[in-house]
Short mmCIF file of N, CA and C in Angstrom, two decimals:
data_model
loop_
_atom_site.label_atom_id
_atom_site.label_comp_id
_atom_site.label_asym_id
_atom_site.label_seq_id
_atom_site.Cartn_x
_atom_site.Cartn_y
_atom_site.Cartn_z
N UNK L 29 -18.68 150.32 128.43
CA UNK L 29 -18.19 148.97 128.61
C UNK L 29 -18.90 147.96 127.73
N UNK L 30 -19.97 148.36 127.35
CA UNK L 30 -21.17 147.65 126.58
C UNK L 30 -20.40 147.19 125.21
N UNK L 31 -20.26 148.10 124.40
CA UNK L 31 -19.14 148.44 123.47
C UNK L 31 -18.05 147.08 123.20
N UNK L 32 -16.85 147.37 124.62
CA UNK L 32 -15.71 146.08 124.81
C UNK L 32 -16.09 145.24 124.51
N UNK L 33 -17.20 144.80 125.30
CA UNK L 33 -17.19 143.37 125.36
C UNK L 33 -18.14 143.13 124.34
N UNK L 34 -18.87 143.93 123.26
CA UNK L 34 -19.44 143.18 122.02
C UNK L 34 -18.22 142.98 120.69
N UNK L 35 -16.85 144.17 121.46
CA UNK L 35 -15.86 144.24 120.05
C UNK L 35 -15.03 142.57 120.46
N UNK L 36 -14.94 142.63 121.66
CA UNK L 36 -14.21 141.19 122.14
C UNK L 36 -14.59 139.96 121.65
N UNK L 37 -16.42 139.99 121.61
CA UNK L 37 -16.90 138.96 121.53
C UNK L 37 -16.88 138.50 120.06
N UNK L 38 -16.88 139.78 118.79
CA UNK L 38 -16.79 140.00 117.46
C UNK L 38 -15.54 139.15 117.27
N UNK L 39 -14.13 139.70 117.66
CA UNK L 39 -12.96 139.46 117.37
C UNK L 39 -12.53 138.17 117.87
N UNK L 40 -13.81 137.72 118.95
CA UNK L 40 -13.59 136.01 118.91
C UNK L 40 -14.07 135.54 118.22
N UNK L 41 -15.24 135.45 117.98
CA UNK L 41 -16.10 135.15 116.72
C UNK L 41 -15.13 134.74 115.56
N UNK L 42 -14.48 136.13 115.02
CA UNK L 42 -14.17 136.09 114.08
C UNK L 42 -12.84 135.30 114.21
N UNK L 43 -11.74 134.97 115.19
CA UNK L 43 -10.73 134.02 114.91
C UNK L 43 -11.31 132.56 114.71
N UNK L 44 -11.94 132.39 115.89
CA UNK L 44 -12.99 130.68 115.66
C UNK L 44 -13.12 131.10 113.98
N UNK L 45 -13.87 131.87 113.13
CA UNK L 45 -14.57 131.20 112.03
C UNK L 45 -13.23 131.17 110.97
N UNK L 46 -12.07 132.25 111.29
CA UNK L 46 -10.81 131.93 110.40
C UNK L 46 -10.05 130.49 110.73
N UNK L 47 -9.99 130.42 112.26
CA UNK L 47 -9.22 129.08 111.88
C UNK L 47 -10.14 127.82 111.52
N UNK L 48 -11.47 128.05 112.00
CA UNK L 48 -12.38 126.85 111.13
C UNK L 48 -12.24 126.61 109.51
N UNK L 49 -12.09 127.65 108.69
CA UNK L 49 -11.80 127.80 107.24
C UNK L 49 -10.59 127.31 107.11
N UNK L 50 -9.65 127.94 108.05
CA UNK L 50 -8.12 127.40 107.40
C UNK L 50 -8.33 125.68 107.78
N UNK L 51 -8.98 125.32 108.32
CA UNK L 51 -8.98 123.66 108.72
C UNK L 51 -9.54 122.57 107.96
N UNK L 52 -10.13 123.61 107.19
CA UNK L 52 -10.77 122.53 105.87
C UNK L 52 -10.17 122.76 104.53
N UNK L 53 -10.21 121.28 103.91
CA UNK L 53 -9.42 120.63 102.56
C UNK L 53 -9.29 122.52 101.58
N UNK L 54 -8.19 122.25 100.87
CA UNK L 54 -7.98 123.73 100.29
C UNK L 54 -9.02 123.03 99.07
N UNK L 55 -9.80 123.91 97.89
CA UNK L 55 -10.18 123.26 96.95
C UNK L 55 -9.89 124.67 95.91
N UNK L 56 -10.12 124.16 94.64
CA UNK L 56 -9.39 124.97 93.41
C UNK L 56 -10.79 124.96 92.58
N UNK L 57 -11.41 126.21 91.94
CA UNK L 57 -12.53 126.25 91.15
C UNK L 57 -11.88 126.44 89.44
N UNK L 58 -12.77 125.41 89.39
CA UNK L 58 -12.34 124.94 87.66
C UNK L 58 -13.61 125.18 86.83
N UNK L 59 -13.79 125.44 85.39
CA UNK L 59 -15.12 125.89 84.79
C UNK L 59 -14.99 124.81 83.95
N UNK L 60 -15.87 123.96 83.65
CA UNK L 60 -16.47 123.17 82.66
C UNK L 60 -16.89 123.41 81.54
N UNK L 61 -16.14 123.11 80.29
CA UNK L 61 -16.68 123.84 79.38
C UNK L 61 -17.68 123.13 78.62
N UNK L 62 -17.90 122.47 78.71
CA UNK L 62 -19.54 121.18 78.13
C UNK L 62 -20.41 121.91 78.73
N UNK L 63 -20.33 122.21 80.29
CA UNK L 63 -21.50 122.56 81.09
C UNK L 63 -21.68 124.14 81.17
N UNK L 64 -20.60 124.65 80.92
CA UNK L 64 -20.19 125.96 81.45
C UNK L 64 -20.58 126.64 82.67
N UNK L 65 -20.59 124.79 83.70
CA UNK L 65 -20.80 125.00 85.31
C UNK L 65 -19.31 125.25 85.76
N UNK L 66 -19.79 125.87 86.93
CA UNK L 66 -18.23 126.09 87.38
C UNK L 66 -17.77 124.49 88.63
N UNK L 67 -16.87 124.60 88.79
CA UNK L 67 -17.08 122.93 89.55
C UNK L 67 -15.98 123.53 90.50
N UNK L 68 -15.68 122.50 91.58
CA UNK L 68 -14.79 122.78 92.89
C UNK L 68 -13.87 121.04 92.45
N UNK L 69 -12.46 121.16 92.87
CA UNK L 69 -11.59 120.30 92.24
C UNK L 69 -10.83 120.31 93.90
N UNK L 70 -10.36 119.22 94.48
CA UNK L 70 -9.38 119.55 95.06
C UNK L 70 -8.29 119.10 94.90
N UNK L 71 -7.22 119.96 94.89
CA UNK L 71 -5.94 119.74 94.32
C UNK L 71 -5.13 118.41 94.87
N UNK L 72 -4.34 118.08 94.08
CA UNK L 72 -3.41 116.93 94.37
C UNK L 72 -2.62 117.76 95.67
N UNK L 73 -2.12 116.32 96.76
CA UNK L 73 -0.97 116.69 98.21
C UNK L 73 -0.83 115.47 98.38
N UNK L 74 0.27 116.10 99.09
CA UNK L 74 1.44 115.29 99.43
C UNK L 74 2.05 115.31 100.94
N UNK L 75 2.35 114.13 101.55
CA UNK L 75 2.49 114.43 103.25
C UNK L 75 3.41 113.29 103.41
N UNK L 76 4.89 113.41 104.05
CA UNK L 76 5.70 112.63 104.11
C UNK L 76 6.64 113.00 105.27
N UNK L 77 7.07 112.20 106.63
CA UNK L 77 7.51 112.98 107.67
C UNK L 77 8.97 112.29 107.37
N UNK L 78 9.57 112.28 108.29
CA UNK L 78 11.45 112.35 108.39
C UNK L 78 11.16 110.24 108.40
N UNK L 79 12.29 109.72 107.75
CA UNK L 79 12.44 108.15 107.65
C UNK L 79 13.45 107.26 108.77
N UNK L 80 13.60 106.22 109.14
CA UNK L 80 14.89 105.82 109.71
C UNK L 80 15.38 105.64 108.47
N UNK L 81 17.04 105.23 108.51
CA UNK L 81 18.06 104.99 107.90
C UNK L 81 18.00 103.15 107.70
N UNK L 82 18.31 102.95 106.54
CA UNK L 82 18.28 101.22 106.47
C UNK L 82 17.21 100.72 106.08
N UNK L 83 16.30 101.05 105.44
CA UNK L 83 14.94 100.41 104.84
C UNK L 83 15.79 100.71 103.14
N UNK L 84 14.88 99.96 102.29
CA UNK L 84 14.73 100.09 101.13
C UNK L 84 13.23 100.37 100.54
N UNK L 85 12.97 101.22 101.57
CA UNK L 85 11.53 101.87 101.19
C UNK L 85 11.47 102.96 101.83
N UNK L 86 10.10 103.75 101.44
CA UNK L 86 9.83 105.02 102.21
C UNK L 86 8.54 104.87 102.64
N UNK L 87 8.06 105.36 103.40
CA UNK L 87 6.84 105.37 103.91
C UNK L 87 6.03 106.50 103.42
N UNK L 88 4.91 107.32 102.95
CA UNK L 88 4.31 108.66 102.62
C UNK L 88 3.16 108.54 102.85
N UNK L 89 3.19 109.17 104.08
CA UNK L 89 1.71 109.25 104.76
C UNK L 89 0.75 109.79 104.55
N UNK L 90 0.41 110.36 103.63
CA UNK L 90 -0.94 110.79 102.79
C UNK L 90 -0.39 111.47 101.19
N UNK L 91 -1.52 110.90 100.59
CA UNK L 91 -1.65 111.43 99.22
C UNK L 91 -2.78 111.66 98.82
N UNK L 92 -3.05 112.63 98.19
CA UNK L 92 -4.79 112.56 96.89
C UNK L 92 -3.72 112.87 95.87
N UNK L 93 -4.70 111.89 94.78
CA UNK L 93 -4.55 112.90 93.85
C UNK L 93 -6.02 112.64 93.15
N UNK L 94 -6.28 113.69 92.18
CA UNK L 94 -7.56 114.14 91.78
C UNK L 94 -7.48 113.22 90.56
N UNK L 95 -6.73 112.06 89.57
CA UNK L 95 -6.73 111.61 88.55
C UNK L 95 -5.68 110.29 89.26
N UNK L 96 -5.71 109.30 88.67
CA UNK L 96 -4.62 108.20 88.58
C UNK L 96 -3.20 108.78 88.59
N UNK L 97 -2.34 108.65 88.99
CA UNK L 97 -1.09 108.96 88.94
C UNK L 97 0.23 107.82 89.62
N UNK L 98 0.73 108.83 90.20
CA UNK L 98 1.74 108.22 91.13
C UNK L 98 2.86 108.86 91.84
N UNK L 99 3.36 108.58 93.23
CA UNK L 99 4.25 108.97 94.07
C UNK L 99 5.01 108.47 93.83
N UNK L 100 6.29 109.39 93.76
CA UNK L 100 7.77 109.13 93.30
C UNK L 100 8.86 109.46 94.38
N UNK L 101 9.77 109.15 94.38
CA UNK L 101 10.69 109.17 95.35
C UNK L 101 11.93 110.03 94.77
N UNK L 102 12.41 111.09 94.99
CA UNK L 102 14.15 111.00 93.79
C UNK L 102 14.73 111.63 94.93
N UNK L 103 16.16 112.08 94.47
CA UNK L 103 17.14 112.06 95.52
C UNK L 103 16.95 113.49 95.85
N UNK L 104 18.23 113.91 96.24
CA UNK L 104 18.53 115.11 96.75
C UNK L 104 19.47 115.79 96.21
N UNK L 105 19.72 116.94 95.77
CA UNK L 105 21.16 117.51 94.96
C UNK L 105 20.68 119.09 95.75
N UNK L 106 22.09 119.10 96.20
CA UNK L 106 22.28 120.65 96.70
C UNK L 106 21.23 121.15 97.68
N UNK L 107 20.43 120.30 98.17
CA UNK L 107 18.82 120.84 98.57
C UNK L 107 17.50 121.24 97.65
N UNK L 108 18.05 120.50 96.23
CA UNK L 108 16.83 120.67 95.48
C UNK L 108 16.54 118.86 94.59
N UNK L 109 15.38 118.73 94.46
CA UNK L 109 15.33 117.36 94.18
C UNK L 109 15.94 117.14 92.63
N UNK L 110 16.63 116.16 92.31
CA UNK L 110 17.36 115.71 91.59
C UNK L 110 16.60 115.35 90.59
N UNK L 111 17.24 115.17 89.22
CA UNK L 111 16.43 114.13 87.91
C UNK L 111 16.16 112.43 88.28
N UNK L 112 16.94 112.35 89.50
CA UNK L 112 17.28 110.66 89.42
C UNK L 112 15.81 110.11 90.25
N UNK L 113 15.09 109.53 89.70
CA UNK L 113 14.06 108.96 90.51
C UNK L 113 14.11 107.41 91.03
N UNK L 114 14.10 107.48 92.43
CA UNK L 114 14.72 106.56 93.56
C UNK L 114 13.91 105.02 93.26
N UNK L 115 12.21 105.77 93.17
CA UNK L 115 11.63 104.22 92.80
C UNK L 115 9.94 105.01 92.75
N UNK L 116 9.01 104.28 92.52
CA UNK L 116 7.88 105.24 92.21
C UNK L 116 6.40 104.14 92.99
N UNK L 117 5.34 104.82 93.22
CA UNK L 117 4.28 103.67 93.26
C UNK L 117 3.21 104.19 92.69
N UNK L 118 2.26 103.33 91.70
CA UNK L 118 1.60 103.81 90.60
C UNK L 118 -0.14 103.84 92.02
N UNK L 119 -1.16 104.85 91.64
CA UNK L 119 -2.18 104.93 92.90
C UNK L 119 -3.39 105.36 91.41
N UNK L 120 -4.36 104.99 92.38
CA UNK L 120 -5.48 105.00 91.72
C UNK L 120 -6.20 106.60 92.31
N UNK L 121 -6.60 107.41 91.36
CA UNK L 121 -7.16 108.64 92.13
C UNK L 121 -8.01 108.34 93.42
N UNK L 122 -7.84 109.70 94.23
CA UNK L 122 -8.49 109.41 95.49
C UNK L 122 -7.72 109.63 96.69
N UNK L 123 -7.65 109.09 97.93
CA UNK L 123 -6.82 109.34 99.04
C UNK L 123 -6.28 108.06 99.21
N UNK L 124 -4.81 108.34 99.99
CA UNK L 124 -4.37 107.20 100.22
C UNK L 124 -3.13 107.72 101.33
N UNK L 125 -3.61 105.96 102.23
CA UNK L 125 -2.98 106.63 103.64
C UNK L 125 -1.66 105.24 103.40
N UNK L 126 -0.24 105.99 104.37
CA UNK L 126 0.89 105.07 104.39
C UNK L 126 0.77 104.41 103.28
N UNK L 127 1.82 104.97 102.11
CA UNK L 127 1.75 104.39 100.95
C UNK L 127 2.88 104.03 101.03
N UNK L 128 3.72 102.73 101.16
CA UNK L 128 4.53 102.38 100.92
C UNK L 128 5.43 102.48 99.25
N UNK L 129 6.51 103.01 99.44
CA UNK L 129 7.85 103.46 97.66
C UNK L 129 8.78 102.58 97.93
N UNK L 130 9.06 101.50 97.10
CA UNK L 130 10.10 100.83 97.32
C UNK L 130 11.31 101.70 96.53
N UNK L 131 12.64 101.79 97.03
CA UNK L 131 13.49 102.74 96.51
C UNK L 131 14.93 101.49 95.86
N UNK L 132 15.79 102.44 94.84
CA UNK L 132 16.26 101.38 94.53
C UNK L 132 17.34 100.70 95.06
N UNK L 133 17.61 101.94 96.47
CA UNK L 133 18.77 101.30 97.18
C UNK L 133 18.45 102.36 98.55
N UNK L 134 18.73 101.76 99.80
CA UNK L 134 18.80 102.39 101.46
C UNK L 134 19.24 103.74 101.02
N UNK L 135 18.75 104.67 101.82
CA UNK L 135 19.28 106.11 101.72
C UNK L 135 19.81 106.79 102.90
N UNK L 136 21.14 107.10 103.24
CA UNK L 136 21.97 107.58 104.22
C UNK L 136 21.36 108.23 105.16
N UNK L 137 21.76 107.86 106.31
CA UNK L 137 21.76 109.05 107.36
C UNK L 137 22.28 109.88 107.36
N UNK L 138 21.02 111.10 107.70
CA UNK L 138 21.54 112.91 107.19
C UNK L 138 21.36 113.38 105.78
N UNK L 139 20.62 112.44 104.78
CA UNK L 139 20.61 112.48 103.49
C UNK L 139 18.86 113.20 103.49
N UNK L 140 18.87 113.53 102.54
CA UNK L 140 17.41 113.95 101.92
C UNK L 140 17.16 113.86 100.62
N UNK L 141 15.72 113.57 100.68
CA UNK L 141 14.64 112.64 99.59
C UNK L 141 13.53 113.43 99.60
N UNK L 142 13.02 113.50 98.36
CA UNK L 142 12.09 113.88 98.06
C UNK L 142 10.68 113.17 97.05
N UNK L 143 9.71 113.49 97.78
CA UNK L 143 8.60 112.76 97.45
C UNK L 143 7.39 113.53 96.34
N UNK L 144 7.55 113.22 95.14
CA UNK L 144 6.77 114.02 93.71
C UNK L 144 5.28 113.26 93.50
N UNK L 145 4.62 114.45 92.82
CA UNK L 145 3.37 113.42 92.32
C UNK L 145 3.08 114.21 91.07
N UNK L 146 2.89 112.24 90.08
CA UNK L 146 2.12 112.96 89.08
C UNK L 146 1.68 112.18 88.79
N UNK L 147 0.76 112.78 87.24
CA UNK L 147 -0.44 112.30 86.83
C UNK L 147 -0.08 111.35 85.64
N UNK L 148 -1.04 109.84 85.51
CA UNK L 148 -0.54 108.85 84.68
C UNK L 148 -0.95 109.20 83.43
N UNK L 149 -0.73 109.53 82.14
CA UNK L 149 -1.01 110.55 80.76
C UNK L 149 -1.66 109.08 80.20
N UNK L 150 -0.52 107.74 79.95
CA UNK L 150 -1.08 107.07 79.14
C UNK L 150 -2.00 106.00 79.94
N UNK L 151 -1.66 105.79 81.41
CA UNK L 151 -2.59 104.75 81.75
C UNK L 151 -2.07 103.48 81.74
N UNK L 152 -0.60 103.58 81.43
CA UNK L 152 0.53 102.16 81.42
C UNK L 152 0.84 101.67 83.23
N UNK L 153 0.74 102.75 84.10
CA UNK L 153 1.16 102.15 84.78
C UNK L 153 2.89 102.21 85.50
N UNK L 154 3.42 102.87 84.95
CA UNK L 154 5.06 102.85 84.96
C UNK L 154 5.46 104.48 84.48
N UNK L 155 6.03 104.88 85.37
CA UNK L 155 6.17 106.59 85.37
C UNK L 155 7.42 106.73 84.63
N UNK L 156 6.88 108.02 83.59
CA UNK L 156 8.39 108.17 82.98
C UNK L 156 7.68 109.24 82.94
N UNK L 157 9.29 110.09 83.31
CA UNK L 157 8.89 111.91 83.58
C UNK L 157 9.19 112.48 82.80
N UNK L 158 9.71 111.92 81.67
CA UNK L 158 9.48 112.38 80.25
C UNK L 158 7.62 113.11 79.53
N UNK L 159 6.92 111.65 79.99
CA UNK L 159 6.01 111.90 79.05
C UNK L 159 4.29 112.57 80.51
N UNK L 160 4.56 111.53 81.41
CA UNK L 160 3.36 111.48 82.89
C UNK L 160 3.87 113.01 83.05
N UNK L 161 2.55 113.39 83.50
CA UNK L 161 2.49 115.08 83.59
C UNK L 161 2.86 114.91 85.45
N UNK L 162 4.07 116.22 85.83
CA UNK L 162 4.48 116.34 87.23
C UNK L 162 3.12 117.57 87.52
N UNK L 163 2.69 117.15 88.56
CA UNK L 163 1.56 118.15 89.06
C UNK L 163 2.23 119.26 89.71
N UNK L 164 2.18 120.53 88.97
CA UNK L 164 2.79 121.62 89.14
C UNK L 164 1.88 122.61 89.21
N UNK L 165 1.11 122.82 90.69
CA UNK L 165 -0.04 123.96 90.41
C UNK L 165 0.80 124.86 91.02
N UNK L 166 0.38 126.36 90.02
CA UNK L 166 1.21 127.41 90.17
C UNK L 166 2.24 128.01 89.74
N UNK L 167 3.28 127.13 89.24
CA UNK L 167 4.32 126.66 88.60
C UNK L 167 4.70 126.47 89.83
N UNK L 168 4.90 125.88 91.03
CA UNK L 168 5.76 125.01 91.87
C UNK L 168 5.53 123.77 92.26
N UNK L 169 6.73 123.27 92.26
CA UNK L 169 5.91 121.80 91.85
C UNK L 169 5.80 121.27 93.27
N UNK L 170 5.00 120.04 93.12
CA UNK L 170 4.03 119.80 94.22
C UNK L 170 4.92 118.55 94.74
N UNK L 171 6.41 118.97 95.56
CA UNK L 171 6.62 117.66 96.01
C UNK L 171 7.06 118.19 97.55
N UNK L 172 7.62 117.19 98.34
CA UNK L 172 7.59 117.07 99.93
C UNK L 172 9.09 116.98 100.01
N UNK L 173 10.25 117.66 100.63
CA UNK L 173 11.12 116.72 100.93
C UNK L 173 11.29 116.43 102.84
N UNK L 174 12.03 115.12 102.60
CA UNK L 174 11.98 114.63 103.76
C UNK L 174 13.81 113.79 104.18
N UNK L 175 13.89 113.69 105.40
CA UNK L 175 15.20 113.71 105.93
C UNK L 175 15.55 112.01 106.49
N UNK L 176 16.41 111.29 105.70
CA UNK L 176 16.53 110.27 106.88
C UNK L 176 17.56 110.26 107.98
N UNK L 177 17.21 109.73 108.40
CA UNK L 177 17.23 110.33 110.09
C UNK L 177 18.76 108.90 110.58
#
């Protein structure tokens, strides 16, 4: 019986210390090549829940990003986000809570929107997804979609 209850006590152990890990910030190891230290980066996210109908804004309740950039808004096509970008807000690296996107027009009930982030290349201020790099770790790109309601 001695046995059970040290394998029980192991296999609690060990869920506590997995979901403690899964509960902290994900981070991405990057190598420095000046230093040829290795460094810890944490990746750009994105967090945006369902909207009411009738605003000309969106609400997006958390962002980092690891460089200056900006949260973008674009539509919806077929269930995949569209070229057309709705309206954008330019953010200074770092975290940022309820970020208000002004969009360029109310978006339907039952409609879906999607919320992008990327990084500002020249430092102007004004996103064009031509040239501002879309933060695509992995190759999938790093956006949220969300439903107005």
């Amino acid at each position: 019986m001695p046995h059970i209850a040290q394998l029980k006590t192991a296999i609690v152990a060990a869920s506590v210390a997995a979901a403690l890990l899964a509960s902290l910030p994900a981070s991405a190891m990057t190598k420095d090549p000046a230093s040829n230290q290795v460094q810890t980066q944490t990746p750009a996210s994105v967090l945006v829940f369902n909207q009411k109908a009738g605003e000309n804004s969106v609400k997006v309740s958390y962002v980092y990003l690891p460089d200056n950039g900006y949260v973008a808004i674009f539509a919806d096509e077929n269930g995949r986000r569209s070229d057309a970008v709705l309206g954008f807000t330019p953010l200074e690296k770092g975290n940022h809570n309820e970020v208000a996107v002004e969009i360029k027009e109310s978006a339907r009930p039952g409609s879906a929107l999607w919320a992008t982030l990327y990084k500002d290349v020249d430092g102007d201020k004004i996103l064009d997804v031509r040239k501002d790099l879309a933060l695509w770790p992995d190759s999938d790109p790093l956006e949220h979609q969300f439903l107005i309601e």
